[in-house]
Tab-separated table of C-alpha atoms in Angstrom:
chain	number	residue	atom	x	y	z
A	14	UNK	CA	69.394	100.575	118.193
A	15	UNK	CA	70.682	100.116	114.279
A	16	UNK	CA	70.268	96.118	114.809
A	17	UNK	CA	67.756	95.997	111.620
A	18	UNK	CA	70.478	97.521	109.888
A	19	UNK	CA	72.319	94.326	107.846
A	20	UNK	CA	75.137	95.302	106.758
A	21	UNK	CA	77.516	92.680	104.448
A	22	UNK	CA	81.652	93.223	105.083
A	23	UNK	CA	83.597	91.871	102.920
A	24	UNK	CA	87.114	90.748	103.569
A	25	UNK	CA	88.955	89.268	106.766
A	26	UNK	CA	92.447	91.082	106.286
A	27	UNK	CA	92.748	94.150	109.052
A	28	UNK	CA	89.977	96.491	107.749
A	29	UNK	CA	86.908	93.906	107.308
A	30	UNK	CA	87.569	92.685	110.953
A	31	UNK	CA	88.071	96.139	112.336
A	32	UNK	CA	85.110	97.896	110.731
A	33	UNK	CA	82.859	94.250	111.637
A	34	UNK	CA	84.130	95.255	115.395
A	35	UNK	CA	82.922	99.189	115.534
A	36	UNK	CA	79.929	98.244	113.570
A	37	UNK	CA	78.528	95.334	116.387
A	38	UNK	CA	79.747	97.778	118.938
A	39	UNK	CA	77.702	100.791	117.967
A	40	UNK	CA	74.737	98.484	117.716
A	41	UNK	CA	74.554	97.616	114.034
A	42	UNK	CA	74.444	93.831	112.619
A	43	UNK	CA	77.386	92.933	110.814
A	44	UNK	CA	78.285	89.901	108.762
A	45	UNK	CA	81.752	89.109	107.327
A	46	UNK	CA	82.087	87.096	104.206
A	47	UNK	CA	86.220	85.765	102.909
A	48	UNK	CA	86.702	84.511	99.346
A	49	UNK	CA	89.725	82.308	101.484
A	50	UNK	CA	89.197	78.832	103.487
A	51	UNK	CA	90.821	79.842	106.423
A	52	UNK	CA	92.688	83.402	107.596
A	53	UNK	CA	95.909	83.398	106.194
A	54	UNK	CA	98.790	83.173	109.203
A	55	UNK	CA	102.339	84.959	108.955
A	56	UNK	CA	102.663	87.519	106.553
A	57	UNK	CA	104.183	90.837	106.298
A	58	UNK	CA	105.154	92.807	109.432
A	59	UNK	CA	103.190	95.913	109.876
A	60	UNK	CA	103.306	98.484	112.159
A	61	UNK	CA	101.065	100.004	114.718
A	62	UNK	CA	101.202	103.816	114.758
A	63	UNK	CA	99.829	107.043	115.683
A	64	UNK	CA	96.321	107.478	116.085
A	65	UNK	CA	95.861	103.819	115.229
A	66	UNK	CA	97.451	103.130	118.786
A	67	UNK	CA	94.624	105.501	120.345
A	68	UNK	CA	92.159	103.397	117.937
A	69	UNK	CA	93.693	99.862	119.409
A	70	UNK	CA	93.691	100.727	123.058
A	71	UNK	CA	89.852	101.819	122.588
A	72	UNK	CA	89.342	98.686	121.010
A	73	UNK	CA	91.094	96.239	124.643
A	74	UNK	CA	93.556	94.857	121.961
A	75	UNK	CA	96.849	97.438	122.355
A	76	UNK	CA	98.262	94.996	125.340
A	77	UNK	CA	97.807	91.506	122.557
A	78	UNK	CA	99.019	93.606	119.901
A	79	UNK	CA	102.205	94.179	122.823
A	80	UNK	CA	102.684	90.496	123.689
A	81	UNK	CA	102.701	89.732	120.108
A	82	UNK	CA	105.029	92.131	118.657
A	83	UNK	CA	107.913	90.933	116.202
A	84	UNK	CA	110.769	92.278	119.015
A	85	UNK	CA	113.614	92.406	116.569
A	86	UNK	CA	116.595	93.883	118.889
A	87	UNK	CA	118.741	95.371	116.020
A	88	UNK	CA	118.900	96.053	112.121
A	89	UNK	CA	122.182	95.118	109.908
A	90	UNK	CA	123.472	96.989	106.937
A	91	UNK	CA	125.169	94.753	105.233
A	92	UNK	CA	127.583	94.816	101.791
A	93	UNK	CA	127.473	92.208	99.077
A	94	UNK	CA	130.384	90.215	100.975
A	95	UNK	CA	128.121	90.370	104.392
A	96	UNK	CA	130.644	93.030	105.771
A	97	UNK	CA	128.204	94.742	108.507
A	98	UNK	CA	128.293	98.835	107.722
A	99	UNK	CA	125.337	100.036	110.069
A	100	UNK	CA	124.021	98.495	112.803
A	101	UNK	CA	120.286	100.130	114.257
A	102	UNK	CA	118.525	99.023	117.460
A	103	UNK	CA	115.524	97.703	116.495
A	104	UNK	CA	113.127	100.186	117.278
A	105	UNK	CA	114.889	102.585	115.024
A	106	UNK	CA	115.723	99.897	112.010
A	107	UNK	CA	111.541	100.223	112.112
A	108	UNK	CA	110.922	103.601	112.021
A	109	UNK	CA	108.987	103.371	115.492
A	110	UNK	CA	109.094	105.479	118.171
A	111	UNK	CA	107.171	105.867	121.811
A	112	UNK	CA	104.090	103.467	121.950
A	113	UNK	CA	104.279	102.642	118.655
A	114	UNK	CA	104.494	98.283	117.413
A	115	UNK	CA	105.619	95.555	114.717
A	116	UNK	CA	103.502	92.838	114.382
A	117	UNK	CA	103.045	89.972	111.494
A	118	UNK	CA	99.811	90.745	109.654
A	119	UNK	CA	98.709	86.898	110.377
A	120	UNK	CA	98.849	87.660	114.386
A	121	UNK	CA	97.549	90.959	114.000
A	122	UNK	CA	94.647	89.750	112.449
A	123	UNK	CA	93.772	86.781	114.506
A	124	UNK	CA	93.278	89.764	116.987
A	125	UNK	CA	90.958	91.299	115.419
A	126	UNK	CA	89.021	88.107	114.890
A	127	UNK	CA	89.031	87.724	118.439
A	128	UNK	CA	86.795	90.470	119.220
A	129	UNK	CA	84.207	90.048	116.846
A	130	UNK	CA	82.928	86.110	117.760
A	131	UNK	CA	79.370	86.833	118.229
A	132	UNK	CA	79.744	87.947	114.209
A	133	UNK	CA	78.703	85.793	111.911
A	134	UNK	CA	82.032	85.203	109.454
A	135	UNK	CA	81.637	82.710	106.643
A	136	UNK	CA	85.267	81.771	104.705
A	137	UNK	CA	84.855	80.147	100.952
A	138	UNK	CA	82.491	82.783	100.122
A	139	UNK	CA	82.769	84.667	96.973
A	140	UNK	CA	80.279	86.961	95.395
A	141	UNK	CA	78.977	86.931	91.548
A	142	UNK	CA	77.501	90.280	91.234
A	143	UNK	CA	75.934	92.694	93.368
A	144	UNK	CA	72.675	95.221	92.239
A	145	UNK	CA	71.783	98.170	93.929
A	146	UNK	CA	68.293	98.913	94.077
A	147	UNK	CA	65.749	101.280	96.286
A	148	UNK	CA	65.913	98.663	99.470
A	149	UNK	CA	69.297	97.898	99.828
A	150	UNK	CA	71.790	95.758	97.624
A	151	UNK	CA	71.292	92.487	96.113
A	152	UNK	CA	74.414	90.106	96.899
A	153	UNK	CA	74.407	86.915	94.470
A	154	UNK	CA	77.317	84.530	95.486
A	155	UNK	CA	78.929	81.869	93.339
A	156	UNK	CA	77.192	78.655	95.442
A	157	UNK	CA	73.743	80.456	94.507
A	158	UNK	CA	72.612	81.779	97.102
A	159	UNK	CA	70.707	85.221	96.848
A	160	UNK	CA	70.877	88.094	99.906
A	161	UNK	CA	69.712	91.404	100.536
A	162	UNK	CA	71.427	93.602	102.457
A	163	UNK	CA	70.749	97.079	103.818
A	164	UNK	CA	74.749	98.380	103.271
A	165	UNK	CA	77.924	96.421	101.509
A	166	UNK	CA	81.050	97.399	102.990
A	167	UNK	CA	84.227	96.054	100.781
A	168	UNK	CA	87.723	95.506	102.791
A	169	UNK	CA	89.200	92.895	100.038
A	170	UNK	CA	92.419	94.631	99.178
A	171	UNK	CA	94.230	96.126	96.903
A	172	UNK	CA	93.042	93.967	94.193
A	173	UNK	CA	89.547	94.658	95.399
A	174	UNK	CA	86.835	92.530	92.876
A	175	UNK	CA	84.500	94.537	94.797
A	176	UNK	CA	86.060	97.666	93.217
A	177	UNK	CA	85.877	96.343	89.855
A	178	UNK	CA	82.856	95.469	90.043
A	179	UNK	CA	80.907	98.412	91.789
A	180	UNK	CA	83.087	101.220	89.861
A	181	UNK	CA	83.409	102.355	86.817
A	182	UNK	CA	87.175	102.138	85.551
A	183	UNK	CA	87.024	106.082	85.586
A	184	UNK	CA	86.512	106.057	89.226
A	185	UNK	CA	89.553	104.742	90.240
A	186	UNK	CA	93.224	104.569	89.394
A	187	UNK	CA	95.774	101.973	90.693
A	188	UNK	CA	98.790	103.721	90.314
A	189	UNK	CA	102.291	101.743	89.686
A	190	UNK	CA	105.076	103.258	91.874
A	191	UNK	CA	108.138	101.416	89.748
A	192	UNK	CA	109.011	99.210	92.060
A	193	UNK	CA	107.816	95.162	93.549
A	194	UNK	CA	108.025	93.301	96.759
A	195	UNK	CA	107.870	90.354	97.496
A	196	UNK	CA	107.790	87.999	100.694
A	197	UNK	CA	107.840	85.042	102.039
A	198	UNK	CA	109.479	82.538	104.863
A	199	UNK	CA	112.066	80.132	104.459
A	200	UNK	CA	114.004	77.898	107.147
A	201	UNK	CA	116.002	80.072	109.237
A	202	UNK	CA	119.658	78.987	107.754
A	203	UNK	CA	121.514	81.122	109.185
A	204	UNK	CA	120.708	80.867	112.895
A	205	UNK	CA	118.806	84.353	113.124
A	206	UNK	CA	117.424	85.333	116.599
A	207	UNK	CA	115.876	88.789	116.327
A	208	UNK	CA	117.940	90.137	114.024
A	209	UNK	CA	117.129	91.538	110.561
A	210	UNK	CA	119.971	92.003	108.034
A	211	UNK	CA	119.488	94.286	104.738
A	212	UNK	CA	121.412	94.775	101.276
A	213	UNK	CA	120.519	97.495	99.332
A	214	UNK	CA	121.903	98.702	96.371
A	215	UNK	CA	121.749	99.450	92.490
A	216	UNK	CA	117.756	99.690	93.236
A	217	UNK	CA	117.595	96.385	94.879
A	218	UNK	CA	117.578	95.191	98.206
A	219	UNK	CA	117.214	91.899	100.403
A	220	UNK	CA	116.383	91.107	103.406
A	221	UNK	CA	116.350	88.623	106.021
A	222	UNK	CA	115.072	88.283	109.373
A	223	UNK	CA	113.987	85.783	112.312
A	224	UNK	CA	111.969	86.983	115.437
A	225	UNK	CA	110.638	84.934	117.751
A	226	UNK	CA	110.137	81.597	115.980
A	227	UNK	CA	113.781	80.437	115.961
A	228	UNK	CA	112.732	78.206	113.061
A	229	UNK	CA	111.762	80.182	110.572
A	230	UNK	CA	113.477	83.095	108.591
A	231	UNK	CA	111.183	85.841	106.679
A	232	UNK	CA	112.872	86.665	103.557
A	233	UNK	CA	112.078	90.129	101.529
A	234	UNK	CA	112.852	91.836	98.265
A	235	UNK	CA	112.286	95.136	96.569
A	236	UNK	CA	113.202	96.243	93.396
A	237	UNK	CA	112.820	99.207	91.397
A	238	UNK	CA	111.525	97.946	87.428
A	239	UNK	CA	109.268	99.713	85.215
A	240	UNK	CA	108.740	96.162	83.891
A	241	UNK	CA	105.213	94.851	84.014
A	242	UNK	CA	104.455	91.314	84.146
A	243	UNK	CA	102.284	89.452	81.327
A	244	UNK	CA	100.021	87.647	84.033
A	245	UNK	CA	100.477	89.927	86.744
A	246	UNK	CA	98.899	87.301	89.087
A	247	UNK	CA	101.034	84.000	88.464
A	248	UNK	CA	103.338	83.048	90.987
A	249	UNK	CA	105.758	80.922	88.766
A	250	UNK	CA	105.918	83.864	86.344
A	251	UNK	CA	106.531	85.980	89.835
A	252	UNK	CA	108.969	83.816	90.578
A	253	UNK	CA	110.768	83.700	87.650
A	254	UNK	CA	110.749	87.681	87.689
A	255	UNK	CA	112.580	87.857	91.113
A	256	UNK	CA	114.771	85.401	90.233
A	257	UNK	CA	116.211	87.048	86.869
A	258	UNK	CA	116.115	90.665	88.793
A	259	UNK	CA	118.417	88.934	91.719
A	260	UNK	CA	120.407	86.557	89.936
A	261	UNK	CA	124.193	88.468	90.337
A	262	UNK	CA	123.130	90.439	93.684
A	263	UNK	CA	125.340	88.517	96.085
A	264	UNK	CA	125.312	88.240	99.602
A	265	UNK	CA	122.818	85.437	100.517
A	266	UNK	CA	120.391	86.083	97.616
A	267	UNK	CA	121.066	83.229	96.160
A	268	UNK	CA	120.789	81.045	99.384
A	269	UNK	CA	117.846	82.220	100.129
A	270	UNK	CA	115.810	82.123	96.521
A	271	UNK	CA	117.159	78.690	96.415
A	272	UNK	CA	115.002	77.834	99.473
A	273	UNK	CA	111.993	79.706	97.876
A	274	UNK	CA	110.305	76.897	96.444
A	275	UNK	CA	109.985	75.144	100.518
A	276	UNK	CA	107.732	78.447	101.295
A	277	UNK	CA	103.848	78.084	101.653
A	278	UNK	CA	103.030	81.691	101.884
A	279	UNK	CA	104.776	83.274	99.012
A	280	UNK	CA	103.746	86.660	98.212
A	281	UNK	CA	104.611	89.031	95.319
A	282	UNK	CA	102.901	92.227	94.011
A	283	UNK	CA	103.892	95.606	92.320
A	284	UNK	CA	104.157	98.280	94.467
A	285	UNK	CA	101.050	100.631	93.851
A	286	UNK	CA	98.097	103.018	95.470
A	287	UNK	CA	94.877	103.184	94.771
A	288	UNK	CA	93.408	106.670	94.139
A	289	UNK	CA	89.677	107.356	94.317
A	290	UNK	CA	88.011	110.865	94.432
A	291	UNK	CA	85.452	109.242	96.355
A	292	UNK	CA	85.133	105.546	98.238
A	293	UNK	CA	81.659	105.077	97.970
A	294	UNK	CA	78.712	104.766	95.839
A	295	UNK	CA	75.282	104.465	95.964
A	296	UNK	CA	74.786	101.919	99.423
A	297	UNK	CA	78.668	100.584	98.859
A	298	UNK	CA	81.783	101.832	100.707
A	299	UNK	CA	85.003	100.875	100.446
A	300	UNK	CA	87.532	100.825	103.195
A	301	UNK	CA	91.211	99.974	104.122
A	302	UNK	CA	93.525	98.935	100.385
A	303	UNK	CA	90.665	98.630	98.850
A	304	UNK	CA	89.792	102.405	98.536
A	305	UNK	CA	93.192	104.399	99.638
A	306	UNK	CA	95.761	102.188	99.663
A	307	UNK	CA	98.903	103.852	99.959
A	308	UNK	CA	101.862	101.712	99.187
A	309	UNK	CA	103.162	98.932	100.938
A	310	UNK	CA	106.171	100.936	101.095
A	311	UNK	CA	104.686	103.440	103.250
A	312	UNK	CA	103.775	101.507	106.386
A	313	UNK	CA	100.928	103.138	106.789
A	314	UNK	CA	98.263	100.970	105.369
A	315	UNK	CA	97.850	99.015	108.290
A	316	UNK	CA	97.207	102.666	110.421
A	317	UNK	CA	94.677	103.852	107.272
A	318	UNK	CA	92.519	100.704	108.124
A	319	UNK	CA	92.056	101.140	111.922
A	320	UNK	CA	91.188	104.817	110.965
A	321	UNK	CA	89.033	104.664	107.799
A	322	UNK	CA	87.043	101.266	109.567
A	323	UNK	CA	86.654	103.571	113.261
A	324	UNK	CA	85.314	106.578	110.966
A	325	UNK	CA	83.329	104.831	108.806
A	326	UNK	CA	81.637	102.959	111.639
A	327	UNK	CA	81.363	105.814	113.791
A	328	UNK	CA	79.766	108.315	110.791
A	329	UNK	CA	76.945	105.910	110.264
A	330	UNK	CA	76.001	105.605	113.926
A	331	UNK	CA	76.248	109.738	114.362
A	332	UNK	CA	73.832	109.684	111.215
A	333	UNK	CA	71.199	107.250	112.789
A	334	UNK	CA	72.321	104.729	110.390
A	335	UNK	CA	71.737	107.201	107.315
A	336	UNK	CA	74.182	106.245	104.798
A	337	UNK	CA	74.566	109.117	102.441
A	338	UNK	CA	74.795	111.242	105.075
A	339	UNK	CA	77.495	108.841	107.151
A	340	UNK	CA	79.513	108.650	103.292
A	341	UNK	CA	79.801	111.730	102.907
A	342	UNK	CA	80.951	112.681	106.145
A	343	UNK	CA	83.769	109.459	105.898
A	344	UNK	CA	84.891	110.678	102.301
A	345	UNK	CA	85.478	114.347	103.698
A	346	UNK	CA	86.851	113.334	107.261
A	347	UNK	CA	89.865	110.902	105.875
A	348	UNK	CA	90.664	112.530	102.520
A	349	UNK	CA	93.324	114.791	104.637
A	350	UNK	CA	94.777	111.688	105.726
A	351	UNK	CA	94.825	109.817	103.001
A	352	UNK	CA	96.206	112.482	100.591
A	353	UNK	CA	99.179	112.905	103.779
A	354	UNK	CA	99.902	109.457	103.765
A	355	UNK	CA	99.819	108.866	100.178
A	356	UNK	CA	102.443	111.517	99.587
A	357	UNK	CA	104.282	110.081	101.980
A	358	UNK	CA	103.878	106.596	100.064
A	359	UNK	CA	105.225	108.308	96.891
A	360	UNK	CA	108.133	110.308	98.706
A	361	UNK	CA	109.256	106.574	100.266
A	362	UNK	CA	109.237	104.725	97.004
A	363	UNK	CA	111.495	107.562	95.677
A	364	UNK	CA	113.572	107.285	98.655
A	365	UNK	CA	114.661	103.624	99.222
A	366	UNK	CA	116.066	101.362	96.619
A	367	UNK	CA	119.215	103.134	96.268
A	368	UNK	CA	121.696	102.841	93.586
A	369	UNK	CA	125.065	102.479	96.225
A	370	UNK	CA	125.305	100.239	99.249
A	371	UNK	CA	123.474	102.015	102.217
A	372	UNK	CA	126.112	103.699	104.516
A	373	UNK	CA	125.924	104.695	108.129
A	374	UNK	CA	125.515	108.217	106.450
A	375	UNK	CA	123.032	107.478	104.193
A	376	UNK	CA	120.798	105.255	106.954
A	377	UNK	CA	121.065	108.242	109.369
A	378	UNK	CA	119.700	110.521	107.536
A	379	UNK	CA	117.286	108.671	105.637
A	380	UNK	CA	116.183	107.305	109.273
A	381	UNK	CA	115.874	110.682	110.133
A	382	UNK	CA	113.680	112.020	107.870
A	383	UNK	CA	111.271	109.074	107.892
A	384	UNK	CA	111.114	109.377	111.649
A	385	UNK	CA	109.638	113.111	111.090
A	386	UNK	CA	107.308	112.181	108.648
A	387	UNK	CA	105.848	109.193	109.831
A	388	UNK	CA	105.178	111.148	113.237
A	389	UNK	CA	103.364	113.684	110.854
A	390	UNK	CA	101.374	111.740	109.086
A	391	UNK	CA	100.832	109.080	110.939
A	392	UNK	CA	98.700	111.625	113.020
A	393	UNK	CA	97.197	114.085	110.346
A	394	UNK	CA	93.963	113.911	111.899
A	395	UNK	CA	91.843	114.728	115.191
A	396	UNK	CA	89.833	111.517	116.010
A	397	UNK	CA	85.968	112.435	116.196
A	398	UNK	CA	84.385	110.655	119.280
A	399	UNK	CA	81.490	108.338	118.448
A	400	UNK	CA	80.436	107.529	122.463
């Protein structure tokens, strides 16, 4: 019905596959463009939750998403002499409960690709400048080719260049919540299997984990520091960072930054959000990080994609395809949301990184108060239905 509707997505991460996936289904042509050669495997775990569950199920994928869950059995609290002083089953260590699922971002992803094969997806494709105009909007990319397309829908991330460029810098804020992360996988040393230990304390924490490659550890920091890097973006100057903030931390820091340089997939970035009073403009929209981002912290990212890509899709096919109408309708449907889970983003950030070594006390009740919340606002909406 919409198929003389071409619509350009931009970005294969969770949202740009999702949103490519709702669009072909409701009847409208897709196409998804990725600055990268290939998708990028591994990653971060992320979790499946809430009304993103209801989302996955609709979409056939909830059983893969099942058979290719992380299944770490139990969660170690650990002192800076490796003395165990909590241990969590799995589940809990989490924060999941009922249906909910961890799965690396690289698997989840791969998913997602799955179900959209008869769109076209071209990787090594980045895009110059973009210009609105009465018809549609004007894509140049960098190898010179010129296209016109009826809707642009950005899903490139936090650091969205789609963002920068569409937007004025009064239209959106990325906020810096005082801490970093950083990631990345290493050889798993210490015999792991399913198992994720965690020191925390003095603002810091590391930790370590293998699930069900027995070969390979994934390695994580966080650190509170209102420190801002020079060139936010360089990965030896990253580097450098994490290694000055964790250079007396004990435990098995030390083992495992000196096994940093073997890792292909290293990945650093402040911990921020991205605040917009409204994620569109003109025939543009922006979905998933790129438009409501709220903190890696959080967990919830992952669950705003599913959501923002299902109501974006589904407002433009109640609207006949009209996009003003179908943007304003997505702005006012997942602002709830996304102001729930943003607080929630800025409530976590103040809530980890402690300054003692995490006690069975302290995990307890900080385990359950997450619990509560992430139940809340991992649901703070009622799903319209599109079919």
């Amino acid at each position: 019905m919409f198929k003389d509707i071409k619509i350009l997505v931009i970005g294969a991460g969770i949202a740009g596959p999702a949103i490519c996936y709702w669009l072909k289904r409701f009847g409208f042509s897709p196409c998804l463009i990725e600055k990268a050669a290939s998708i990028r495997k591994g990653g971060q775990a992320l979790d499946v939750r809430g009304i993103a569950t209801h989302i996955a199920r609709d979409m056939g994928i909830y059983e893969q998403i099942c058979d290719m869950r992380t299944r770490i059995e139990c969660g170690r609290y650990v002192d800076a002499a490796g003395k165990v002083l909590h241990e969590v089953q799995g589940e809990e260590f989490g924060f999941r409960q009922d249906d909910e699922v961890e799965i690396l971002r690289g698997d989840l992803i791969e998913i997602l690709m799955s179900t959209i094969t008869d769109v076209p997806c071209d990787f090594n494709q980045s895009i110059l400048r973009m210009e609105q105009n009465a018809d549609g909007v004007l894509v140049h990319y960098n190898d010179g080719k010129v296209i016109n397309y009826d809707l642009v829908i950005a899903a490139d991330g936090i650091h969205s260049a789609t963002r920068r460029m569409v937007f004025d810098k009064n239209e959106y804020q990325l906020v810096h919540l005082g801490s970093y992360l950083s990631t990345f996988t290493i050889p798993n040393y210490l015999g792991l299997s399913h198992i994720d230990l965690e020191c925390e304390s003095n603002c810091k924490m590391v930790s370590i984990n293998s699930d069900n490659n027995p070969e390979i550890a994934r390695a994580g920091f966080m650190f509170r520091s209102e420190h801002l890097l020079k060139n936010p973006r360089d990965e030896q100057e990253q580097k450098q960072f994490l290694c000055d903030t964790f250079r007396d931390f004990g435990w098995e820091t030390q083992n495992i930054l000196n096994r940093m340089p073997e890792s292909d997939d290293f990945y650093f970035d402040a911990i921020m959000q991205v605040k917009m009073n409204s994620w569109t403009k003109g025939r543009i929209a922006l979905v998933g990080d790129a438009g409501y981002c709220p903190s890696p912290l959080s967990g919830q990212g992952n669950n705003l994609a599913f959501v923002g890509a299902y109501i974006l899709a589904g407002e433009l096919k109640d609207a006949n395809g009209n996009y003003m109408q179908a943007f304003t309708r997505y702005n006012e449907l997942l602002r709830p949301l996304v102001n729930a889970n943003q607080e929630f983003g800025v409530w976590v950030s103040k809530s980890f990184l402690v300054d003692d070594e995490v006690s069975k006390e302290i995990a307890e009740e900080r385990s359950n108060k997450v619990l509560g919340m992430i139940k809340s606002v991992s649901n703070a909406i009622s799903l319209p239905q599109y079919e």
